[in-house]
PDB file of C-alpha atoms in Angstrom:
ATOM      1  CA  MET A  30       3.644   1.605 -20.077  1.00  0.00           C
ATOM      2  CA  LYS A  31       3.600  -1.006 -17.750  1.00  0.00           C
ATOM      3  CA  ILE A  32       3.078   0.025 -13.956  1.00  0.00           C
ATOM      4  CA  LEU A  33       3.120  -2.599 -10.766  1.00  0.00           C
ATOM      5  CA  VAL A  34       0.556  -1.645  -7.767  1.00  0.00           C
ATOM      6  CA  SER A  35       0.114  -2.556  -4.558  1.00  0.00           C
ATOM      7  CA  ALA A  36      -3.320  -4.945  -4.790  1.00  0.00           C
ATOM      8  CA  CYS A  37      -5.153  -2.928  -2.340  1.00  0.00           C
ATOM      9  CA  LEU A  38      -4.954   0.202  -4.325  1.00  0.00           C
ATOM     10  CA  VAL A  39      -6.834  -1.665  -7.168  1.00  0.00           C
ATOM     11  CA  GLY A  40     -10.017  -2.592  -4.839  1.00  0.00           C
ATOM     12  CA  ASP A  41      -8.528  -6.325  -3.875  1.00  0.00           C
ATOM     13  CA  ASN A  42      -9.439  -6.613  -0.054  1.00  0.00           C
ATOM     14  CA  CYS A  43      -6.033  -7.983   1.331  1.00  0.00           C
ATOM     15  CA  LYS A  44      -5.561  -4.739   3.509  1.00  0.00           C
ATOM     16  CA  TYR A  45      -4.740  -6.130   7.408  1.00  0.00           C
ATOM     17  CA  ASN A  46      -8.562  -5.276   8.528  1.00  0.00           C
ATOM     18  CA  GLY A  47     -10.097  -7.284   5.414  1.00  0.00           C
ATOM     19  CA  GLY A  48     -10.779  -4.450   3.298  1.00  0.00           C
ATOM     20  CA  ASN A  49      -8.782  -2.081   0.383  1.00  0.00           C
ATOM     21  CA  ASN A  50      -7.512   1.008  -0.141  1.00  0.00           C
ATOM     22  CA  LEU A  51      -8.849   1.861  -3.406  1.00  0.00           C
ATOM     23  CA  ASN A  52      -8.377   4.579  -5.373  1.00  0.00           C
ATOM     24  CA  GLU A  53     -10.397   5.778  -7.810  1.00  0.00           C
ATOM     25  CA  ARG A  54      -7.941   8.443 -10.035  1.00  0.00           C
ATOM     26  CA  LEU A  55      -5.341   5.582 -10.033  1.00  0.00           C
ATOM     27  CA  VAL A  56      -7.983   3.010 -11.433  1.00  0.00           C
ATOM     28  CA  GLU A  57      -8.540   5.506 -13.812  1.00  0.00           C
ATOM     29  CA  PHE A  58      -5.282   6.421 -14.719  1.00  0.00           C
ATOM     30  CA  LEU A  59      -4.152   2.793 -15.053  1.00  0.00           C
ATOM     31  CA  ALA A  60      -7.129   1.837 -17.410  1.00  0.00           C
ATOM     32  CA  ALA A  61      -4.560   3.066 -20.404  1.00  0.00           C
ATOM     33  CA  HIS A  62      -1.459   1.061 -18.955  1.00  0.00           C
ATOM     34  CA  GLU A  63      -0.415  -2.640 -18.543  1.00  0.00           C
ATOM     35  CA  VAL A  64      -1.032  -3.368 -15.028  1.00  0.00           C
ATOM     36  CA  ALA A  65       0.401  -6.118 -12.650  1.00  0.00           C
ATOM     37  CA  LYS A  66      -0.268  -5.986  -9.116  1.00  0.00           C
ATOM     38  CA  VAL A  67       1.076  -7.627  -5.467  1.00  0.00           C
ATOM     39  CA  CYS A  68       0.263  -7.701  -2.093  1.00  0.00           C
ATOM     40  CA  PRO A  69       3.742  -9.044  -0.636  1.00  0.00           C
ATOM     41  CA  GLU A  70       1.887  -9.130   2.801  1.00  0.00           C
ATOM     42  CA  VAL A  71      -0.443 -12.318   1.347  1.00  0.00           C
ATOM     43  CA  LEU A  72       2.434 -13.523  -0.786  1.00  0.00           C
ATOM     44  CA  GLY A  73       4.401 -13.841   2.757  1.00  0.00           C
ATOM     45  CA  GLY A  74       1.476 -16.008   3.409  1.00  0.00           C
ATOM     46  CA  LEU A  75      -0.168 -14.251   5.828  1.00  0.00           C
ATOM     47  CA  PRO A  76      -4.429 -14.369   6.176  1.00  0.00           C
ATOM     48  CA  THR A  77      -6.760 -11.626   5.436  1.00  0.00           C
ATOM     49  CA  PRO A  78      -7.724 -10.261   7.677  1.00  0.00           C
ATOM     50  CA  ARG A  79      -4.637 -10.084  10.090  1.00  0.00           C
ATOM     51  CA  ALA A  80      -3.688  -8.072  12.655  1.00  0.00           C
ATOM     52  CA  PRO A  81      -1.813  -5.038  12.408  1.00  0.00           C
ATOM     53  CA  ALA A  82       2.088  -5.217  12.044  1.00  0.00           C
ATOM     54  CA  GLU A  83       4.234  -2.196  12.572  1.00  0.00           C
ATOM     55  CA  ILE A  84       8.215  -2.298  11.987  1.00  0.00           C
ATOM     56  CA  GLN A  85      10.013  -1.739  15.498  1.00  0.00           C
ATOM     57  CA  LYS A  86      13.953  -1.958  15.893  1.00  0.00           C
ATOM     58  CA  GLY A  87      14.246  -3.842  12.589  1.00  0.00           C
ATOM     59  CA  GLN A  88      11.475  -6.208  13.184  1.00  0.00           C
ATOM     60  CA  VAL A  89       7.556  -6.595  12.044  1.00  0.00           C
ATOM     61  CA  VAL A  90       5.721  -7.142  15.175  1.00  0.00           C
ATOM     62  CA  ASN A  91       1.844  -7.147  15.305  1.00  0.00           C
ATOM     63  CA  THR A  92      -0.624  -5.956  17.970  1.00  0.00           C
ATOM     64  CA  GLU A  93      -0.258  -9.580  19.096  1.00  0.00           C
ATOM     65  CA  GLY A  94       3.244  -9.708  19.949  1.00  0.00           C
ATOM     66  CA  ARG A  95       3.777 -12.025  17.293  1.00  0.00           C
ATOM     67  CA  ASN A  96       6.878 -11.313  15.318  1.00  0.00           C
ATOM     68  CA  VAL A  97       6.034 -11.592  11.489  1.00  0.00           C
ATOM     69  CA  THR A  98       9.165 -10.776  10.092  1.00  0.00           C
ATOM     70  CA  LYS A  99      10.085 -13.818   8.294  1.00  0.00           C
ATOM     71  CA  GLU A 100       6.370 -13.692   6.705  1.00  0.00           C
ATOM     72  CA  PHE A 101       6.952 -10.385   5.634  1.00  0.00           C
ATOM     73  CA  GLU A 102      10.333 -10.558   4.162  1.00  0.00           C
ATOM     74  CA  ALA A 103       9.254 -14.051   2.248  1.00  0.00           C
ATOM     75  CA  GLY A 104       6.520 -11.771   0.767  1.00  0.00           C
ATOM     76  CA  ALA A 105       8.797  -9.161   0.006  1.00  0.00           C
ATOM     77  CA  LEU A 106      11.366 -11.585  -1.756  1.00  0.00           C
ATOM     78  CA  ARG A 107       8.209 -12.913  -3.911  1.00  0.00           C
ATOM     79  CA  ALA A 108       6.770  -9.656  -4.711  1.00  0.00           C
ATOM     80  CA  LEU A 109      10.041  -8.787  -5.915  1.00  0.00           C
ATOM     81  CA  GLU A 110      10.146 -11.865  -8.052  1.00  0.00           C
ATOM     82  CA  ILE A 111       7.285 -10.737  -9.926  1.00  0.00           C
ATOM     83  CA  VAL A 112       8.729  -6.918 -10.074  1.00  0.00           C
ATOM     84  CA  GLU A 113      11.634  -8.668 -11.690  1.00  0.00           C
ATOM     85  CA  LYS A 114       9.899 -10.470 -13.915  1.00  0.00           C
ATOM     86  CA  GLU A 115       7.016  -7.925 -14.495  1.00  0.00           C
ATOM     87  CA  ASN A 116      10.016  -5.197 -15.163  1.00  0.00           C
ATOM     88  CA  PRO A 117       7.183  -2.107 -14.689  1.00  0.00           C
ATOM     89  CA  ASP A 118       7.862   1.420 -15.417  1.00  0.00           C
ATOM     90  CA  LEU A 119       6.497   2.326 -12.607  1.00  0.00           C
ATOM     91  CA  ILE A 120       5.644   1.071  -9.265  1.00  0.00           C
ATOM     92  CA  ILE A 121       2.927   2.414  -7.099  1.00  0.00           C
ATOM     93  CA  LEU A 122       2.545   1.173  -3.301  1.00  0.00           C
ATOM     94  CA  GLN A 123       0.494   2.110  -0.407  1.00  0.00           C
ATOM     95  CA  SER A 124       1.529   4.849   1.804  1.00  0.00           C
ATOM     96  CA  ARG A 125       2.758   4.190   5.536  1.00  0.00           C
ATOM     97  CA  SER A 126       2.331   0.393   4.992  1.00  0.00           C
ATOM     98  CA  PRO A 127       5.418  -2.032   6.722  1.00  0.00           C
ATOM     99  CA  SER A 128       5.607  -3.585   3.423  1.00  0.00           C
ATOM    100  CA  CYS A 129       4.854  -1.057   0.767  1.00  0.00           C
ATOM    101  CA  GLY A 130       5.906   2.264   3.013  1.00  0.00           C
ATOM    102  CA  ILE A 131       7.986   4.783   0.496  1.00  0.00           C
ATOM    103  CA  LYS A 132       8.288   7.746   2.654  1.00  0.00           C
ATOM    104  CA  GLN A 133       7.172   7.169   5.978  1.00  0.00           C
ATOM    105  CA  ILE A 134       6.243   3.969   8.465  1.00  0.00           C
ATOM    106  CA  TYR A 135       4.266   3.747  11.258  1.00  0.00           C
ATOM    107  CA  ASP A 136       7.152   3.859  14.632  1.00  0.00           C
ATOM    108  CA  GLY A 137       6.204   0.748  15.578  1.00  0.00           C
ATOM    109  CA  THR A 138       4.202   1.884  18.998  1.00  0.00           C
ATOM    110  CA  PHE A 139       1.145   1.398  17.294  1.00  0.00           C
ATOM    111  CA  SER A 140       0.277   5.057  18.288  1.00  0.00           C
ATOM    112  CA  GLY A 141      -0.263   6.417  14.670  1.00  0.00           C
ATOM    113  CA  LYS A 142       2.962   8.146  14.760  1.00  0.00           C
ATOM    114  CA  LYS A 143       5.033   8.314  11.736  1.00  0.00           C
ATOM    115  CA  ILE A 144       8.406   8.387  10.978  1.00  0.00           C
ATOM    116  CA  PRO A 145      10.831   8.300   7.844  1.00  0.00           C
ATOM    117  CA  GLY A 146      10.961   5.030   6.210  1.00  0.00           C
ATOM    118  CA  HIS A 147      10.399   2.375   4.173  1.00  0.00           C
ATOM    119  CA  GLY A 148       8.529  -1.031   4.390  1.00  0.00           C
ATOM    120  CA  LEU A 149      10.549  -4.318   3.358  1.00  0.00           C
ATOM    121  CA  PHE A 150       8.936  -4.729  -0.045  1.00  0.00           C
ATOM    122  CA  ALA A 151       9.680  -1.269  -1.114  1.00  0.00           C
ATOM    123  CA  GLU A 152      12.979  -1.093   0.374  1.00  0.00           C
ATOM    124  CA  LEU A 153      14.078  -3.391  -2.133  1.00  0.00           C
ATOM    125  CA  CYS A 154      12.207  -2.200  -4.671  1.00  0.00           C
ATOM    126  CA  ILE A 155      14.603   0.845  -4.033  1.00  0.00           C
ATOM    127  CA  LYS A 156      17.998  -1.048  -3.824  1.00  0.00           C
ATOM    128  CA  ALA A 157      16.702  -2.781  -6.703  1.00  0.00           C
ATOM    129  CA  GLY A 158      16.587   0.700  -8.753  1.00  0.00           C
ATOM    130  CA  TYR A 159      12.767   0.895  -9.944  1.00  0.00           C
ATOM    131  CA  LYS A 160      10.998   4.010 -10.183  1.00  0.00           C
ATOM    132  CA  ILE A 161       8.530   3.941  -7.383  1.00  0.00           C
ATOM    133  CA  LEU A 162       5.661   6.075  -6.290  1.00  0.00           C
ATOM    134  CA  ASP A 163       3.760   6.385  -3.482  1.00  0.00           C
ATOM    135  CA  ILE A 164      -0.292   6.576  -3.991  1.00  0.00           C
ATOM    136  CA  GLU A 165      -0.111   9.843  -1.877  1.00  0.00           C
ATOM    137  CA  ASP A 166       1.857  11.755  -4.245  1.00  0.00           C
ATOM    138  CA  ILE A 167      -0.547  10.161  -7.569  1.00  0.00           C
ATOM    139  CA  ASP A 168      -2.295  14.049  -8.035  1.00  0.00           C
ATOM    140  CA  ASP A 169       1.304  15.562  -8.295  1.00  0.00           C
ATOM    141  CA  TYR A 170       2.569  12.670 -10.478  1.00  0.00           C
ATOM    142  CA  LEU A 171      -0.447  12.969 -12.836  1.00  0.00           C
ATOM    143  CA  SER A 172      -0.172  16.690 -13.388  1.00  0.00           C
ATOM    144  CA  HIS A 173       3.053  16.486 -14.091  1.00  0.00           C
ATOM    145  CA  ASN A 174       3.041  13.502 -16.595  1.00  0.00           C
TER     146      ASN A 174
END
């Protein structure tokens, strides 16, 4: 099986704060599969580290008040090109991210409040019909597969 993942989940230091979201359970699972990884935000030209960003009324804005929608959209499109080239059986993405969030995203107030929604890259993957999984659901997925 070919699996595409958010690069931060496998230890790439591409998260907004310069760190990662390494998930050991995921890494163990991926060892038996062909893997591709993407970070839409880096692909969009954003630096690491970078100011946190959230979606506000359809626009991506960072904590400095800068509109970074163009970078997020460009990165999402570049990441989708990789998805289309790789044609993965499954895509596993980072929760709540303005790029990769699947079930929820932050509400745009930088208060930590979550709302139902998708990040820009996740939305493209959903519209294109790819099978996607929120990393928070990995244990449930692995127990049923």
